């Protein structure tokens, strides 16, 4: 019997063949779709939640040819938005050095920029607890390095945006509103001080938060990023994001087909950082 994954991909491929994705793409002009990655690794290597360099290159090439890829300023404002095209923003969580090594050259070659959400305490050498999950799954140690200030400065130099992914990746649902604001604010201050730049964007660890935290956090950040799936308007300051795992998945995600399909299945629940 075919696996769920195979059925899902057959559905996406059939919809693409029928032109359904193209129709959905054209329907979303002026909106902003944010896609989410964690790691980009050399071809032939394996790591949970990662895409290979070749896959990433294919995906970014498709995005550049079929959508308007937008950047984010350090202040957290969209850069290069168009109202006659579907805008797509590429983002990376957790601050793995592998994204600097393997994703940035691909982005630069295509003239694209992306945002990278870093852990403030990792800039100071602290290791978040979630790395144990990767280690248990046998990920090679070198792929698990997290960015230090010198890496983050390279991102800025390459025209990328650096945002905050909190102090050290705690679950914000366990925080009071005051604790959430304190963590997010301190992480911003640490990154700003380490890099000498403004930080105006924040992505919740695992996408977890409590709704009352949003308004107070918007007093300190221009834009907040979740992992709830969806399409954003250009004015949204709390933005949905969709994680991406392959070219087929990217096409379905960017067009919105993945959301159409998920309406019929269970709600998305993030299981990874
Ligand atoms: Zn994360």
Short mmCIF file of C-alpha atoms and ligand atoms in Angstrom, two decimals:
data_model
loop_
_atom_site.label_atom_id
_atom_site.label_comp_id
_atom_site.label_asym_id
_atom_site.label_seq_id
_atom_site.Cartn_x
_atom_site.Cartn_y
_atom_site.Cartn_z
CA UNK A 1 0.00 0.00 0.00
CA UNK A 2 1.40 3.46 -0.89
CA UNK A 3 2.49 5.59 2.08
CA UNK A 4 0.71 8.80 3.09
CA UNK A 5 3.72 10.72 1.79
CA UNK A 6 3.50 9.06 -1.63
CA UNK A 7 -0.25 9.79 -1.83
CA UNK A 8 0.34 13.42 -0.86
CA UNK A 9 3.00 13.85 -3.54
CA UNK A 10 0.85 12.11 -6.16
CA UNK A 11 -1.91 14.60 -5.35
CA UNK A 12 0.46 17.57 -5.73
CA UNK A 13 1.87 16.24 -9.00
CA UNK A 14 -1.61 15.58 -10.43
CA UNK A 15 -2.76 19.08 -9.45
CA UNK A 16 0.33 20.55 -11.11
CA UNK A 17 -0.33 18.61 -14.30
CA UNK A 18 -3.91 19.84 -14.35
CA UNK A 19 -2.74 23.46 -13.97
CA UNK A 20 -4.44 23.90 -10.62
CA UNK A 21 -1.27 25.21 -8.97
CA UNK A 22 -0.78 27.82 -11.69
CA UNK A 23 -4.36 28.99 -11.16
CA UNK A 24 -3.83 29.32 -7.41
CA UNK A 25 -0.50 31.14 -7.96
CA UNK A 26 -2.17 33.75 -10.17
CA UNK A 27 -4.88 34.17 -7.59
CA UNK A 28 -2.50 35.29 -4.86
CA UNK A 29 -0.93 38.37 -6.46
CA UNK A 30 0.08 41.07 -4.00
CA UNK A 31 0.14 38.62 -1.08
CA UNK A 32 3.22 37.33 0.73
CA UNK A 33 4.04 33.66 1.21
CA UNK A 34 6.84 32.95 3.64
CA UNK A 35 8.68 29.64 3.34
CA UNK A 36 10.73 28.11 6.12
CA UNK A 37 13.90 26.02 6.05
CA UNK A 38 16.22 24.80 8.80
CA UNK A 39 19.28 23.24 7.19
CA UNK A 40 20.89 23.00 3.76
CA UNK A 41 23.41 20.16 3.55
CA UNK A 42 25.81 18.70 0.97
CA UNK A 43 24.35 16.23 -1.53
CA UNK A 44 24.53 12.68 -0.20
CA UNK A 45 24.38 13.70 3.49
CA UNK A 46 21.34 13.22 5.70
CA UNK A 47 19.95 15.30 8.54
CA UNK A 48 16.37 15.65 9.81
CA UNK A 49 14.55 18.69 8.48
CA UNK A 50 17.19 19.47 5.86
CA UNK A 51 17.30 19.89 2.09
CA UNK A 52 20.39 19.18 -0.01
CA UNK A 53 22.25 21.88 -1.92
CA UNK A 54 20.98 20.54 -5.28
CA UNK A 55 17.38 20.47 -4.05
CA UNK A 56 17.72 23.97 -2.63
CA UNK A 57 19.20 25.28 -5.88
CA UNK A 58 16.29 23.77 -7.86
CA UNK A 59 13.77 25.26 -5.46
CA UNK A 60 15.27 28.76 -5.48
CA UNK A 61 15.56 28.69 -9.28
CA UNK A 62 11.87 27.82 -9.54
CA UNK A 63 10.98 30.60 -7.08
CA UNK A 64 13.06 33.17 -9.00
CA UNK A 65 11.36 32.17 -12.26
CA UNK A 66 7.78 31.92 -11.03
CA UNK A 67 7.37 34.39 -8.16
CA UNK A 68 8.69 37.72 -6.88
CA UNK A 69 11.18 36.85 -4.14
CA UNK A 70 11.21 39.64 -1.54
CA UNK A 71 13.73 40.50 1.15
CA UNK A 72 13.35 41.87 4.64
CA UNK A 73 15.20 44.91 5.99
CA UNK A 74 16.89 44.78 9.41
CA UNK A 75 14.03 46.99 10.61
CA UNK A 76 11.59 44.24 9.58
CA UNK A 77 10.04 45.86 6.48
CA UNK A 78 9.47 44.01 3.21
CA UNK A 79 11.87 44.91 0.44
CA UNK A 80 10.86 44.68 -3.24
CA UNK A 81 7.14 43.91 -2.79
CA UNK A 82 4.99 43.91 -5.92
CA UNK A 83 1.22 44.01 -6.12
CA UNK A 84 1.09 42.33 -9.55
CA UNK A 85 2.92 39.14 -8.53
CA UNK A 86 2.92 36.60 -5.73
CA UNK A 87 5.64 37.68 -3.30
CA UNK A 88 7.67 34.98 -1.57
CA UNK A 89 10.09 35.38 1.31
CA UNK A 90 12.63 32.70 2.22
CA UNK A 91 13.50 32.22 5.89
CA UNK A 92 15.74 29.96 7.97
CA UNK A 93 15.32 29.12 11.66
CA UNK A 94 17.88 28.10 14.31
CA UNK A 95 21.03 29.63 12.76
CA UNK A 96 22.86 26.52 11.57
CA UNK A 97 26.22 27.39 9.97
CA UNK A 98 25.27 24.97 7.17
CA UNK A 99 22.78 27.59 5.88
CA UNK A 100 25.56 30.19 5.59
CA UNK A 101 27.87 27.68 3.90
CA UNK A 102 25.36 26.06 1.53
CA UNK A 103 22.28 28.27 1.13
CA UNK A 104 23.81 31.75 0.92
CA UNK A 105 25.98 31.01 -2.17
CA UNK A 106 22.88 29.68 -4.00
CA UNK A 107 20.83 32.73 -3.00
CA UNK A 108 23.60 35.13 -4.03
CA UNK A 109 24.10 33.44 -7.40
CA UNK A 110 20.40 33.98 -8.13
CA UNK A 111 20.36 37.54 -6.76
CA UNK A 112 17.98 36.61 -3.91
CA UNK A 113 18.01 37.48 -0.22
CA UNK A 114 16.49 35.70 2.78
CA UNK A 115 16.14 36.09 6.53
CA UNK A 116 17.96 34.04 9.16
CA UNK A 117 16.51 33.77 12.66
CA UNK A 118 19.33 33.23 15.16
CA UNK A 119 19.48 32.25 18.82
CA UNK A 120 21.05 35.11 20.77
CA UNK A 121 22.67 32.89 23.39
CA UNK A 122 24.15 30.63 20.70
CA UNK A 123 26.11 33.66 19.46
CA UNK A 124 27.77 33.48 22.90
CA UNK A 125 28.50 29.75 22.57
CA UNK A 126 25.51 28.25 24.46
CA UNK A 127 23.96 25.14 22.93
CA UNK A 128 20.16 24.77 22.83
CA UNK A 129 18.65 21.53 24.15
CA UNK A 130 17.05 20.63 20.81
CA UNK A 131 20.46 19.72 19.36
CA UNK A 132 20.22 16.47 21.34
CA UNK A 133 17.31 15.41 19.11
CA UNK A 134 19.53 15.76 16.07
CA UNK A 135 22.41 13.94 17.78
CA UNK A 136 20.11 11.06 18.73
CA UNK A 137 19.11 10.78 15.08
CA UNK A 138 22.74 10.41 14.08
CA UNK A 139 23.37 13.80 12.46
CA UNK A 140 27.06 14.45 11.79
CA UNK A 141 28.44 16.84 14.41
CA UNK A 142 29.82 19.33 11.91
CA UNK A 143 26.34 19.95 10.48
CA UNK A 144 25.12 20.97 13.94
CA UNK A 145 27.35 24.04 14.40
CA UNK A 146 25.43 27.19 15.18
CA UNK A 147 26.40 30.66 14.03
CA UNK A 148 28.75 32.89 16.00
CA UNK A 149 28.92 36.67 15.49
CA UNK A 150 31.49 36.34 12.69
CA UNK A 151 29.08 34.09 10.74
CA UNK A 152 26.17 36.46 11.30
CA UNK A 153 28.26 39.37 10.06
CA UNK A 154 28.88 37.41 6.85
CA UNK A 155 25.11 37.09 6.43
CA UNK A 156 24.68 40.84 6.75
CA UNK A 157 27.57 41.45 4.37
CA UNK A 158 25.83 39.19 1.81
CA UNK A 159 22.68 41.34 2.04
CA UNK A 160 20.71 38.87 4.16
CA UNK A 161 18.46 39.83 7.07
CA UNK A 162 19.24 38.64 10.60
CA UNK A 163 16.31 38.24 12.99
CA UNK A 164 15.87 36.77 16.46
CA UNK A 165 14.68 33.22 17.23
CA UNK A 166 14.73 33.98 21.00
CA UNK A 167 17.47 33.57 23.59
CA UNK A 168 17.95 29.79 23.55
CA UNK A 169 14.83 28.19 21.99
CA UNK A 170 12.43 27.86 24.95
CA UNK A 171 8.73 27.10 24.56
CA UNK A 172 6.97 30.49 24.73
CA UNK A 173 3.67 28.80 25.70
CA UNK A 174 5.26 28.12 29.09
CA UNK A 175 6.07 31.81 29.55
CA UNK A 176 3.93 34.52 31.09
CA UNK A 177 3.52 37.54 28.82
CA UNK A 178 6.16 39.40 30.85
CA UNK A 179 8.63 36.50 30.50
CA UNK A 180 7.96 36.26 26.76
CA UNK A 181 8.63 39.97 26.29
CA UNK A 182 11.76 39.74 28.42
CA UNK A 183 13.20 36.80 26.42
CA UNK A 184 12.39 38.34 23.04
CA UNK A 185 13.66 41.78 24.04
CA UNK A 186 16.89 40.50 25.56
CA UNK A 187 17.58 38.35 22.49
CA UNK A 188 17.10 41.40 20.28
CA UNK A 189 19.44 43.50 22.42
CA UNK A 190 22.11 40.77 22.41
CA UNK A 191 22.03 40.35 18.62
CA UNK A 192 21.96 44.10 18.01
CA UNK A 193 24.94 44.58 20.31
CA UNK A 194 26.92 41.68 18.84
CA UNK A 195 26.38 42.75 15.23
CA UNK A 196 25.91 46.50 15.48
CA UNK A 197 22.65 46.44 13.51
CA UNK A 198 18.92 46.80 14.16
CA UNK A 199 16.82 43.65 14.65
CA UNK A 200 13.16 44.11 13.76
CA UNK A 201 11.94 40.56 13.12
CA UNK A 202 11.29 37.68 15.52
CA UNK A 203 10.37 34.03 14.89
CA UNK A 204 8.89 31.97 17.74
CA UNK A 205 10.77 28.74 18.59
CA UNK A 206 8.72 25.84 17.08
CA UNK A 207 6.19 28.55 16.24
CA UNK A 208 4.80 28.19 19.79
CA UNK A 209 3.26 31.21 21.56
CA UNK A 210 0.26 32.32 23.59
CA UNK A 211 -2.08 34.76 21.80
CA UNK A 212 -1.90 37.48 24.55
CA UNK A 213 1.89 37.68 23.91
CA UNK A 214 1.50 39.01 20.37
CA UNK A 215 0.43 42.61 21.01
CA UNK A 216 3.12 43.33 23.66
CA UNK A 217 5.81 41.79 21.41
CA UNK A 218 4.73 44.00 18.51
CA UNK A 219 5.77 46.97 20.63
CA UNK A 220 9.36 45.69 20.34
CA UNK A 221 9.41 44.03 16.89
CA UNK A 222 8.09 45.24 13.56
CA UNK A 223 7.24 41.72 12.41
CA UNK A 224 6.60 38.36 14.13
CA UNK A 225 6.81 35.00 12.35
CA UNK A 226 4.82 31.88 13.22
CA UNK A 227 4.84 28.34 11.85
CA UNK A 228 1.07 28.28 11.28
CA UNK A 229 0.54 27.82 7.54
CA UNK A 230 -1.00 30.54 5.43
CA UNK A 231 -0.79 33.44 3.03
CA UNK A 232 -0.13 36.93 4.38
CA UNK A 233 -1.19 40.37 3.24
CA UNK A 234 1.66 42.85 2.84
CA UNK A 235 0.37 44.72 5.91
CA UNK A 236 0.34 41.72 8.27
CA UNK A 237 2.79 42.18 11.13
CA UNK A 238 2.18 38.64 12.42
CA UNK A 239 3.09 36.36 9.52
CA UNK A 240 2.34 32.73 8.80
CA UNK A 241 5.06 30.52 7.37
CA UNK A 242 5.13 27.17 5.59
CA UNK A 243 8.03 24.75 5.98
CA UNK A 244 9.35 23.21 2.77
CA UNK A 245 11.02 19.87 2.09
CA UNK A 246 11.27 19.33 -1.70
CA UNK A 247 10.60 21.01 -5.05
CA UNK A 248 7.18 19.32 -5.36
CA UNK A 249 6.36 20.42 -1.83
CA UNK A 250 7.60 23.98 -2.51
CA UNK A 251 5.39 24.33 -5.60
CA UNK A 252 2.36 23.07 -3.68
CA UNK A 253 3.23 25.28 -0.71
CA UNK A 254 3.82 28.50 -2.61
CA UNK A 255 0.68 28.10 -4.74
CA UNK A 256 -1.41 27.38 -1.63
CA UNK A 257 -2.34 23.88 -2.74
CA UNK A 258 -0.84 22.49 0.46
CA UNK A 259 -3.25 24.65 2.49
CA UNK A 260 -6.20 23.58 0.37
CA UNK A 261 -5.26 19.97 1.05
CA UNK A 262 -4.64 20.49 4.77
CA UNK A 263 -8.18 21.86 5.19
CA UNK A 264 -9.31 18.30 4.69
CA UNK A 265 -6.76 16.72 7.05
CA UNK A 266 -5.48 17.27 10.56
CA UNK A 267 -4.16 20.62 11.79
CA UNK A 268 -0.48 21.31 11.32
CA UNK A 269 1.54 20.79 14.50
CA UNK A 270 5.28 21.53 14.41
CA UNK A 271 7.42 18.73 15.81
CA UNK A 272 10.84 20.18 15.05
CA UNK A 273 12.68 23.35 16.12
ZN1 LIG B 1 13.69 26.75 15.83
#
